[in-house]
GROMACS .gro file of C-alpha atoms in nm:
model
  194
    1ALA     CA    1   1.639  -0.356  -4.043
    2ALA     CA    2   1.654   0.001  -3.913
    3ALA     CA    3   1.278   0.042  -3.959
    4GLU     CA    4   1.219  -0.283  -3.766
    5ALA     CA    5   1.440  -0.161  -3.483
    6LEU     CA    6   1.248   0.167  -3.464
    7ALA     CA    7   0.914  -0.014  -3.465
    8ARG     CA    8   1.006  -0.232  -3.164
    9PRO     CA    9   0.964  -0.082  -2.818
   10SER     CA   10   1.293  -0.014  -2.646
   11ALA     CA   11   1.405  -0.229  -2.357
   12ALA     CA   12   1.362   0.074  -2.131
   13ALA     CA   13   1.003   0.125  -2.250
   14GLU     CA   14   0.928  -0.245  -2.196
   15GLY     CA   15   1.084  -0.220  -1.849
   16ASP     CA   16   0.868   0.084  -1.770
   17ALA     CA   17   0.556  -0.105  -1.881
   18VAL     CA   18   0.649  -0.402  -1.660
   19ALA     CA   19   0.713  -0.173  -1.362
   20MET     CA   20   0.387   0.015  -1.421
   21GLY     CA   21   0.199  -0.316  -1.443
   22ALA     CA   22   0.354  -0.433  -1.114
   23VAL     CA   23   0.256  -0.104  -0.949
   24ALA     CA   24  -0.101  -0.140  -1.078
   25ARG     CA   25  -0.122  -0.496  -0.936
   26ARG     CA   26   0.017  -0.393  -0.598
   27MET     CA   27  -0.217  -0.094  -0.574
   28SER     CA   28  -0.513  -0.319  -0.658
   29ARG     CA   29  -0.409  -0.558  -0.378
   30PHE     CA   30  -0.374  -0.262  -0.141
   31VAL     CA   31  -0.738  -0.167  -0.207
   32ALA     CA   32  -0.846  -0.515  -0.092
   33MET     CA   33  -0.644  -0.502   0.233
   34GLY     CA   34  -0.800  -0.429   0.569
   35LYS     CA   35  -0.765  -0.081   0.713
   36LEU     CA   36  -0.521  -0.184   0.988
   37LYS     CA   37  -0.287  -0.343   0.736
   38ARG     CA   38  -0.303  -0.029   0.519
   39LEU     CA   39  -0.226   0.183   0.827
   40ALA     CA   40   0.067  -0.047   0.909
   41LEU     CA   41   0.208  -0.013   0.557
   42ASN     CA   42   0.181   0.365   0.582
   43VAL     CA   43   0.377   0.354   0.908
   44LEU     CA   44   0.643   0.138   0.743
   45ALA     CA   45   0.660   0.367   0.438
   46GLN     CA   46   0.763   0.658   0.664
   47ASP     CA   47   1.095   0.487   0.736
   48MET     CA   48   1.166   0.317   0.405
   49SER     CA   49   1.474   0.406   0.205
   50GLY     CA   50   1.741   0.235   0.001
   51ALA     CA   51   1.784   0.051  -0.323
   52GLU     CA   52   1.453  -0.135  -0.306
   53LEU     CA   53   1.272   0.197  -0.344
   54THR     CA   54   1.469   0.329  -0.641
   55GLN     CA   55   1.237   0.176  -0.902
   56LEU     CA   56   0.926   0.288  -0.710
   57ARG     CA   57   1.065   0.643  -0.687
   58ASP     CA   58   1.113   0.642  -1.065
   59VAL     CA   59   0.760   0.513  -1.124
   60PHE     CA   60   0.618   0.776  -0.887
   61ALA     CA   61   0.801   1.049  -1.083
   62GLU     CA   62   0.669   0.907  -1.410
   63ILE     CA   63   0.307   0.904  -1.286
   64ASP     CA   64   0.343   1.254  -1.137
   65ALA     CA   65   0.326   1.409  -1.484
   66ASP     CA   66   0.321   1.772  -1.367
   67GLY     CA   67   0.611   1.723  -1.122
   68SER     CA   68   0.406   1.857  -0.828
   69GLY     CA   69   0.527   1.589  -0.586
   70THR     CA   70   0.178   1.439  -0.562
   71ILE     CA   71  -0.031   1.219  -0.788
   72THR     CA   72  -0.382   1.329  -0.883
   73THR     CA   73  -0.665   1.097  -0.985
   74ALA     CA   74  -0.622   1.210  -1.347
   75GLU     CA   75  -0.249   1.131  -1.342
   76LEU     CA   76  -0.315   0.794  -1.179
   77ARG     CA   77  -0.583   0.711  -1.434
   78SER     CA   78  -0.364   0.812  -1.726
   79ALA     CA   79  -0.068   0.604  -1.608
   80LEU     CA   80  -0.238   0.293  -1.470
   81GLU     CA   81  -0.569   0.251  -1.651
   82PRO     CA   82  -0.414   0.048  -1.938
   83HIS     CA   83  -0.275  -0.192  -1.679
   84LEU     CA   84  -0.589  -0.202  -1.464
   85ALA     CA   85  -0.817  -0.285  -1.757
   86HIS     CA   86  -0.675  -0.638  -1.764
   87ARG     CA   87  -0.696  -0.710  -1.391
   88GLN     CA   88  -1.005  -0.932  -1.406
   89GLU     CA   89  -0.813  -1.233  -1.540
   90SER     CA   90  -0.528  -1.200  -1.293
   91GLY     CA   91  -0.729  -1.187  -0.973
   92GLY     CA   92  -0.706  -0.815  -0.892
   93LEU     CA   93  -1.022  -0.616  -0.941
   94GLU     CA   94  -1.327  -0.843  -0.968
   95ASN     CA   95  -1.481  -0.654  -1.259
   96VAL     CA   96  -1.332  -0.433  -1.520
   97ASP     CA   97  -1.402  -0.103  -1.352
   98ARG     CA   98  -1.468   0.215  -1.548
   99ASP     CA   99  -1.286   0.416  -1.287
  100ALA     CA  100  -1.044   0.185  -1.110
  101ALA     CA  101  -0.816   0.486  -1.057
  102GLN     CA  102  -1.082   0.651  -0.838
  103LYS     CA  103  -1.105   0.338  -0.621
  104LEU     CA  104  -0.727   0.328  -0.590
  105MET     CA  105  -0.720   0.696  -0.497
  106ALA     CA  106  -0.982   0.646  -0.227
  107ALA     CA  107  -0.791   0.355  -0.072
  108VAL     CA  108  -0.438   0.494  -0.103
  109ASP     CA  109  -0.507   0.860  -0.011
  110VAL     CA  110  -0.480   0.826   0.367
  111SER     CA  111  -0.465   1.204   0.419
  112GLY     CA  112  -0.793   1.255   0.232
  113ASP     CA  113  -0.665   1.544   0.017
  114GLN     CA  114  -0.751   1.374  -0.316
  115GLN     CA  115  -0.382   1.337  -0.397
  116ILE     CA  116  -0.131   1.060  -0.333
  117ASP     CA  117   0.194   1.177  -0.181
  118TYR     CA  118   0.517   0.980  -0.205
  119ARG     CA  119   0.474   0.806   0.133
  120GLU     CA  120   0.119   0.696   0.049
  121PHE     CA  121   0.241   0.567  -0.287
  122ILE     CA  122   0.521   0.365  -0.126
  123ALA     CA  123   0.276   0.216   0.127
  124ALA     CA  124   0.048   0.100  -0.154
  125THR     CA  125   0.322  -0.039  -0.377
  126ILE     CA  126   0.580  -0.187  -0.142
  127GLN     CA  127   0.669  -0.547  -0.223
  128ARG     CA  128   0.517  -0.810   0.003
  129GLN     CA  129   0.854  -0.976   0.070
  130LEU     CA  130   0.986  -0.643   0.195
  131TYR     CA  131   0.703  -0.559   0.432
  132LEU     CA  132   0.698  -0.915   0.567
  133ARG     CA  133   1.061  -0.904   0.682
  134GLU     CA  134   1.063  -0.976   1.053
  135GLU     CA  135   1.241  -0.649   1.136
  136ASN     CA  136   0.981  -0.448   0.942
  137VAL     CA  137   0.684  -0.623   1.104
  138ARG     CA  138   0.844  -0.568   1.446
  139LYS     CA  139   0.919  -0.201   1.371
  140VAL     CA  140   0.558  -0.128   1.272
  141PHE     CA  141   0.418  -0.321   1.570
  142GLU     CA  142   0.637  -0.122   1.808
  143HIS     CA  143   0.526   0.204   1.646
  144LEU     CA  144   0.158   0.113   1.687
  145ASP     CA  145   0.220  -0.007   2.046
  146VAL     CA  146   0.238   0.357   2.158
  147ASP     CA  147   0.272   0.278   2.530
  148SER     CA  148   0.525  -0.008   2.479
  149SER     CA  149   0.300  -0.252   2.665
  150GLY     CA  150   0.374  -0.537   2.424
  151GLU     CA  151   0.023  -0.518   2.273
  152ILE     CA  152  -0.163  -0.276   2.048
  153SER     CA  153  -0.458  -0.150   2.247
  154VAL     CA  154  -0.766   0.052   2.162
  155GLU     CA  155  -0.602   0.344   2.344
  156ASN     CA  156  -0.291   0.311   2.126
  157LEU     CA  157  -0.499   0.328   1.810
  158VAL     CA  158  -0.709   0.618   1.943
  159ALA     CA  159  -0.381   0.807   1.997
  160ILE     CA  160  -0.288   0.739   1.633
  161THR     CA  161  -0.626   0.780   1.460
  162GLY     CA  162  -0.803   1.024   1.693
  163SER     CA  163  -1.120   0.814   1.691
  164GLU     CA  164  -1.237   0.545   1.930
  165ALA     CA  165  -1.482   0.408   1.672
  166ARG     CA  166  -1.204   0.376   1.414
  167ALA     CA  167  -0.971   0.225   1.674
  168MET     CA  168  -1.231  -0.041   1.761
  169GLU     CA  169  -1.278  -0.120   1.393
  170LEU     CA  170  -0.900  -0.161   1.348
  171ILE     CA  171  -0.868  -0.380   1.659
  172GLY     CA  172  -1.145  -0.602   1.526
  173GLU     CA  173  -0.945  -0.678   1.212
  174ALA     CA  174  -0.667  -0.859   1.400
  175ASP     CA  175  -0.792  -0.939   1.753
  176LEU     CA  176  -0.827  -1.314   1.710
  177ASP     CA  177  -0.871  -1.393   2.081
  178HIS     CA  178  -1.125  -1.110   2.139
  179SER     CA  179  -0.911  -0.952   2.413
  180LYS     CA  180  -0.958  -0.600   2.268
  181THR     CA  181  -0.581  -0.588   2.212
  182ILE     CA  182  -0.356  -0.713   1.934
  183SER     CA  183  -0.059  -0.927   2.032
  184TYR     CA  184   0.252  -0.941   1.818
  185ASP     CA  185   0.151  -1.285   1.688
  186GLU     CA  186  -0.195  -1.157   1.590
  187PHE     CA  187  -0.038  -0.856   1.418
  188LYS     CA  188   0.211  -1.073   1.230
  189ALA     CA  189  -0.073  -1.303   1.117
  190LEU     CA  190  -0.260  -0.997   0.985
  191MET     CA  191   0.045  -0.880   0.790
  192GLU     CA  192   0.100  -1.229   0.643
  193LYS     CA  193  -0.264  -1.269   0.536
  194THR     CA  194  -0.312  -1.231   0.162
   0.00000   0.00000   0.00000
């Protein structure tokens, strides 16, 4: 009986595997999101705190094997590759990818430093039900509406991204009425889109 107990994974280990699998699925979904939605989730991640982030903080610490405060591609691959290898059946990555971790890194690493910091990690792994809360959608919209005009304009996004070309690309992702601005309703529809 003792040998059987030792051979079974502990409840904590099973819980870690479930959490790591959930993180892998969320990060895969993040890769498929449009750039404006990824930017919005990064804005939201700046202000996130509380109990809903406790498990994600623990997973981040587990992936950050060297304790540097950032996740490298090698650390990401080591932690998530076993979970990403099975994504084809569950609708995540279309093909089993030899280096899914590299694709995740490219999508999640907003700063471009080849490392994922805590804020970038939270943006990529935040639960959909949390980022879709009305107060969170409103908070992000108001942050992106730099001039408080009630719409996100090209100028607002240039102020945030530093690039008119990038701003135009972002506007195009949500500007349903082709007004070259994003209303709150258009922004909310973008955030709700799966």
